[in-house]
Coordinates of C-alpha atoms and ligand atoms in Angstrom, one line a residue:
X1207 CA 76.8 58.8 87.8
X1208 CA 78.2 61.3 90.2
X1209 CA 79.1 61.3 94.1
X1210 CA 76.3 63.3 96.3
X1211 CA 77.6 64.5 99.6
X1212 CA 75.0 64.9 102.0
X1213 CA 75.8 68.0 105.1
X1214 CA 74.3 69.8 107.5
X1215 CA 75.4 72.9 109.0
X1216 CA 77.1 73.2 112.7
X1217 CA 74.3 73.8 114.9
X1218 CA 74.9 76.9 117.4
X1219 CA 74.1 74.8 120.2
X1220 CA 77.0 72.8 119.2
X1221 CA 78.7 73.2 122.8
X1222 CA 75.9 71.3 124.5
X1223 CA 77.1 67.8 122.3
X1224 CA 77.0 64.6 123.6
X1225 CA 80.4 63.5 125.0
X1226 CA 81.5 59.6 125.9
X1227 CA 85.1 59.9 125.8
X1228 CA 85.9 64.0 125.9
X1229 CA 85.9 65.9 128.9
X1230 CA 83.7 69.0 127.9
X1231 CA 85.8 71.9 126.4
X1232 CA 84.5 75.8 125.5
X1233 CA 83.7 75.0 121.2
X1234 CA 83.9 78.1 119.2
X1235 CA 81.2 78.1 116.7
X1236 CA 82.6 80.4 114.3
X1237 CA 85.5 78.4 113.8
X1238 CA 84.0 75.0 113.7
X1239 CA 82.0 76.4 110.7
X1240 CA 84.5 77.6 109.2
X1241 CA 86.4 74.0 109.5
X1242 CA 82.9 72.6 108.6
X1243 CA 82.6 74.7 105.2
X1244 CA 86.4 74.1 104.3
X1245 CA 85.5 70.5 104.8
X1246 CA 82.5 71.2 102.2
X1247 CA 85.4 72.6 100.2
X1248 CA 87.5 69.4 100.1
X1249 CA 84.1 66.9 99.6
X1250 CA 83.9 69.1 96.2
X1251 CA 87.7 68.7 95.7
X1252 CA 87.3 65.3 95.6
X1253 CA 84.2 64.9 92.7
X1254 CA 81.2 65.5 95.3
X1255 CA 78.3 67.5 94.6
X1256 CA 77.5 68.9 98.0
X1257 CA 74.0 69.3 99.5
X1258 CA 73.0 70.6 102.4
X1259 CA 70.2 69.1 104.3
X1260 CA 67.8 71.4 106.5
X1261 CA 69.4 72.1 109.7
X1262 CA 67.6 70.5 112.9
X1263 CA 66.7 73.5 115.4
X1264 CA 67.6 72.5 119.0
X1265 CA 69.7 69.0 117.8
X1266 CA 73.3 69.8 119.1
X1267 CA 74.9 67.3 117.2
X1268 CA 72.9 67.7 113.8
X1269 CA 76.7 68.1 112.1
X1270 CA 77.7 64.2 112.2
X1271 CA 75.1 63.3 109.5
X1272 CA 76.9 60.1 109.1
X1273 CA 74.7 58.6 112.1
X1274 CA 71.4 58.9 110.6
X1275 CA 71.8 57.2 107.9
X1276 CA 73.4 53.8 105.8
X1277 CA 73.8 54.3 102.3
X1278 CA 74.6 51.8 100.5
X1279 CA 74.1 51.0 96.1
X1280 CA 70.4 49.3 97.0
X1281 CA 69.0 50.6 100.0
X1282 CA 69.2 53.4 102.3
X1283 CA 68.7 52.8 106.0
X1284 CA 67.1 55.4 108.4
X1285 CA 68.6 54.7 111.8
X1286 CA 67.4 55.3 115.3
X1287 CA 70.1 57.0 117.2
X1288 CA 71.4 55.8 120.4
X1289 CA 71.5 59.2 122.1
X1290 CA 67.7 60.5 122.5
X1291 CA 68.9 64.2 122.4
X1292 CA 69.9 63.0 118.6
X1293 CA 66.0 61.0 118.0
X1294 CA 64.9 64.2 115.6
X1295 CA 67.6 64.3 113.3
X1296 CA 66.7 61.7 110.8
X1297 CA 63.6 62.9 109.4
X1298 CA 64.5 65.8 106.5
X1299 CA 68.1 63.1 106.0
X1300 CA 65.2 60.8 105.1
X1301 CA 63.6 63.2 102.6
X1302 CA 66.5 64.1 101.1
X1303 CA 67.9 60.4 100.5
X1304 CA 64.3 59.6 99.3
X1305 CA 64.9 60.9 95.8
X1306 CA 67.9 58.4 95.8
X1307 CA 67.2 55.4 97.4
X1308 CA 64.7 52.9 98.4
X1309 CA 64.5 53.9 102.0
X1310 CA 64.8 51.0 105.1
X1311 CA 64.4 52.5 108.8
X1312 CA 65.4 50.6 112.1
X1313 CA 62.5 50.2 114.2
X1314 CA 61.6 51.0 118.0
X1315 CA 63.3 49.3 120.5
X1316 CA 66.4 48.9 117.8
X1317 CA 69.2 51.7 118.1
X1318 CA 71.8 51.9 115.8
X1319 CA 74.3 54.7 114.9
X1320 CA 75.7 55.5 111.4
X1321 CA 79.1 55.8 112.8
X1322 CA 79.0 51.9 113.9
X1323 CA 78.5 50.3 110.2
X1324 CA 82.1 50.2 108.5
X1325 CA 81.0 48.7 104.9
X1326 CA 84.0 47.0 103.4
X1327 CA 82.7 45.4 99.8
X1328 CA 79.5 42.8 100.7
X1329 CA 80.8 43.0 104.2
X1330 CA 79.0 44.8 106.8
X1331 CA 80.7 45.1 110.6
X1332 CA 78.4 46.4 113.0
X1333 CA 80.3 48.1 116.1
X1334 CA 78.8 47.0 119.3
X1335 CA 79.0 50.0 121.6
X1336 CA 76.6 52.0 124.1
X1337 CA 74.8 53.5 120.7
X1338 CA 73.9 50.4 118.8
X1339 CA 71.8 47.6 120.8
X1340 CA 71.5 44.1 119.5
X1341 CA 68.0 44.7 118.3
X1342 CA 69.5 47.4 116.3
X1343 CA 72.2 44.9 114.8
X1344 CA 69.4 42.2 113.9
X1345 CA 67.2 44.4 111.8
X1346 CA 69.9 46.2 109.7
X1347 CA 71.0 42.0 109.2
X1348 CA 67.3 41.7 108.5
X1349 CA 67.4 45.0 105.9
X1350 CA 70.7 43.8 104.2
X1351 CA 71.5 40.0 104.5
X1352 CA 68.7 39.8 101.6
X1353 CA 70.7 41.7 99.2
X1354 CA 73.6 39.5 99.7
X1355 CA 75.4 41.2 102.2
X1356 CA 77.5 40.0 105.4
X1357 CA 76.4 41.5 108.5
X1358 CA 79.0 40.5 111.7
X1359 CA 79.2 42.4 114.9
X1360 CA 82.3 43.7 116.1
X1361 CA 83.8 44.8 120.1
X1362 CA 84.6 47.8 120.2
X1363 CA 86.3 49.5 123.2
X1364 CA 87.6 53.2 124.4
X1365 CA 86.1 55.3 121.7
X1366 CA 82.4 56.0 120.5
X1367 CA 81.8 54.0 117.2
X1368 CA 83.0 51.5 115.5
X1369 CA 84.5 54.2 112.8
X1370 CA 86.2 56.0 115.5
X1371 CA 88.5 52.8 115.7
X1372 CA 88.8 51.5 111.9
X1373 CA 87.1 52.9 108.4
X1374 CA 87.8 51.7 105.0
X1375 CA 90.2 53.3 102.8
X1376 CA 90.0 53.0 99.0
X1377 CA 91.3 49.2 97.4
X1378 CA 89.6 47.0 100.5
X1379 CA 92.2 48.3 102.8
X1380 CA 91.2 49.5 106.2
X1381 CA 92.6 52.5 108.9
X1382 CA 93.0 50.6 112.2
X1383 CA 93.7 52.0 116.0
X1384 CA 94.7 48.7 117.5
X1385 CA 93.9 50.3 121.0
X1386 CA 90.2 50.3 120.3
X1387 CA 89.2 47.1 118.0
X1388 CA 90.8 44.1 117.1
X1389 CA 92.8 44.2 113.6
X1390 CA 91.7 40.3 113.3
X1391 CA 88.0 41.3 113.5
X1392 CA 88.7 42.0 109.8
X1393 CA 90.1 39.1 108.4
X1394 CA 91.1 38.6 104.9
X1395 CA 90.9 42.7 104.5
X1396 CA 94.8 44.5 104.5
X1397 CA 95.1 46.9 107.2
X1398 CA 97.4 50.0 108.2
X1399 CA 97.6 50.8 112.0
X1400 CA 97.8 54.4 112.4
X1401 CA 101.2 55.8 114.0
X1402 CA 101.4 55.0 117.6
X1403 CA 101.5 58.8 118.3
X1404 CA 98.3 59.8 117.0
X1405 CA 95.7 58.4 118.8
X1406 CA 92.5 59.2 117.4
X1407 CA 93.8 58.9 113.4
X1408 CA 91.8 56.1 112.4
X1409 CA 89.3 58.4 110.8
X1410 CA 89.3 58.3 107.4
X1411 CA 86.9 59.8 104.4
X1412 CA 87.7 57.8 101.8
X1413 CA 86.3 59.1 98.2
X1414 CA 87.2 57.4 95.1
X1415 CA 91.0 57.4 95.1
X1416 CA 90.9 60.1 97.5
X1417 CA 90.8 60.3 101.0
X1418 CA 89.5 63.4 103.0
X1419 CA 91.6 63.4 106.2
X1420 CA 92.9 65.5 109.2
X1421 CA 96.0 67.6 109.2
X1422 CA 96.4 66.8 113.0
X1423 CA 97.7 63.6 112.1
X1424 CA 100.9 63.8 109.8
X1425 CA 102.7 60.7 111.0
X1426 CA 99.3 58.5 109.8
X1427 CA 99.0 60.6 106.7
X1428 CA 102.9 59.8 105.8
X1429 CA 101.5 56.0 106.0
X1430 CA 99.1 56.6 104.0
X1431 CA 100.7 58.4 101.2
X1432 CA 103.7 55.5 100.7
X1433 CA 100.4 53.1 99.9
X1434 CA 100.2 55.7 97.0
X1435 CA 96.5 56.9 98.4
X1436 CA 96.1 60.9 97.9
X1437 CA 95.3 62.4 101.0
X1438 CA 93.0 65.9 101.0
X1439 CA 94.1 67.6 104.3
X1440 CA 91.4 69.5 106.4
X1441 CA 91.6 70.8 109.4
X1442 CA 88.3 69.6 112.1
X1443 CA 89.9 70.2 115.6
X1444 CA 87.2 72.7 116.5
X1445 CA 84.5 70.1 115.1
X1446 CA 86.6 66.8 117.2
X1447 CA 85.9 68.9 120.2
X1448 CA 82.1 67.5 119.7
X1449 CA 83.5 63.9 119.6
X1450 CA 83.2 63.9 115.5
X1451 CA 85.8 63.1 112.8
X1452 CA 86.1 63.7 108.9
X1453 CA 83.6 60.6 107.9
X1454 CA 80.6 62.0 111.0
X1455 CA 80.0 64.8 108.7
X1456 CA 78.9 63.7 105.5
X1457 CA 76.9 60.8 104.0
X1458 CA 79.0 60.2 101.0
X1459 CA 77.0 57.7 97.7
X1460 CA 76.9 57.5 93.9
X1461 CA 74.1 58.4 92.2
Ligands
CIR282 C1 77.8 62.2 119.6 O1 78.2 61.8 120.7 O2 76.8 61.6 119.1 C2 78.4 63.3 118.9 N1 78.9 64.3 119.8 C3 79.5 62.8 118.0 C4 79.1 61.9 116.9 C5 80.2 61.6 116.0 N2 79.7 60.7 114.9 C6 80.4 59.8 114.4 O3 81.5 59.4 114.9 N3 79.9 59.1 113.4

C-alpha cells in the first residue's frame, strides 16, 4: 500500500479564476508554479507518489484538483462542479482514478464541490454553500450511506467550502475557523481553533502523521505542533490569490 497524490499543473490562465470572497489581484504565474511544484516537493516528503493528471486547456482553476473528485477506501466520486467555467475538469481526473477505484459520478442537476466533503472516519459533512446544491448532497448520501457511511450537511458561512472553514487533521481531530462554521457541527470530534490572527488557517493537508501546511500561518502551526502533529511548511500565497489552499491541490488516497 502506498499514498498516490493526484496534481495538476497551474494553468496559465490562472489569473482569470473564479473569486467568491477575494477581490481580484495581478497572479504571477511563474511563481505560483514554482509554490505549486515545491508543494509537489512536500506531498513526496510526506510518503506520496505524485502524479500528474493532464492539464485542462482553457480551465482556469484546473490546479484545485481536490473539487473534482471524493476519494474515499471503496469508491471514488466524480463531482459536478458548481462553477460552470470548472464543468470540463473532471474527465482525465476520472481516467486517472479509474485504475484505482470503482468510480461513482454526481448527476445533472446535482452540483457538488470536492472542497465541501470533510471526511472524518465513517462521517461525511457536506458543506452547504453556493457550490454544492441539495441535489448534489442527496446523491453523494445515495453513493455512500450504502457503504456505511454518515452523510450530514453542514452551514457554512464567509468563505468558499466547507474545507476553507474546518479539515481533518491526523487522530480524528479537526482545524476549525469559528468565524465561518460552527465548532458544534462536529460533535463528538476534538477540535483546535486556529489563532485568532490568522484568518484563513484552517486549511490543513493532513498525510499520515504529517500535515502539509502554510508558512503564512505560524501562530496556528505553533498549535499544532504542542498536539505533537509534524507540520511540512510550504509556502502557496501566490496559489491563495486563486482562492485555493494546501488540501485544493491534491487528491490525496492509499492504494
Ligand atoms: C474556485 O473558486 O473554484 C477556485 N478559484 C478556488 C477553488 C479552491 N478549492 C478548494 O478550496 N477546494
Amino acid at each position: 500500500m502506498c499514498w498516490i497524490a493526484l496534481t495538476r499543473e497551474v494553468s496559465q490562465s490562472i489569473e482569470r479564476c473564479e473569486l467568491t470572497h477575494m477581490d481580484r489581484q495581478p497572479i504571477d504565474v511563474g511563481r505560483a508554479r514554482a509554490q505549486h511544484a515545491a508543494y509537489e516537493q512536500a506531498l513526496r516528503d510526506a510518503g506520496c507518489r505524485v502524479k500528474r493528471v493532464p492539464p485542462a486547456t482553457g480551465c482556469p482553476d484546473s490546479v484545485f484538483v481536490e473539487d473534482t473528485a471524493v476519494v474515499l477506501p471503496e469508491i471514488a466520486v466524480i463531482t459536478r462542479l458548481g462553477a460552470l467555467s470548472r464543468r470540463s475538469e473532471t474527465p482525465a481526473v476520472a481516467d486517472a482514478l479509474r485504475e484505482y477505484r470503482p468510480l461513482a459520478e454526481i448527476e445533472p442537476p446535482g452540483t457538488l464541490d470536492g472542497g465541501d466533503v470533510l471526511v472524518v472516519g465513517r462521517r461525511v459533512f457536506i458543506g452547504q454553500t453556493a457550490r454544492t446544491n441539495s441535489e448534489g448532497l442527496g446523491q453523494i448520501r445515495s453513493i455512500l450511506a450504502p457503504l456505511g457511511y454518515d452523510v450530514k450537511s453542514v452551514p457554512v458561512h464567509g468563505c468558499l467550502h466547507l474545507k476553507s472553514a474546518a479539515t481533518a487533521l491526523t487522530g480524528a481531530l479537526l482545524l476549525v475557523q469559528p468565524l465561518w462554521v460552527d465548532p458544534d457541527a462536529f460533535h463528538g470530534v476534538t477540535v483546535i481553533l486556529v489563532d485568532p490572527d490568522e484568518v484563513q488557517a484552517a486549511n490543513a493537508l493532513s498525510i499520515g502523521t504529517q500535515i502539509v501546511y502554510p508558512a503564512a500561518f505560524p501562530k496556528t502551526t505553533e498549535r499544532l505542533a504542542a498536539r505533537g502533529l509534524r507540520v511540512l511548511p510550504v509556502d502557496v500565497d501566490e496559489i491563495a490569490k486563486a482562492e485555493g489552499a494546501v488540501t485544493c491541490c491534491s487528491l490525496v488516497f492509499q492504494a
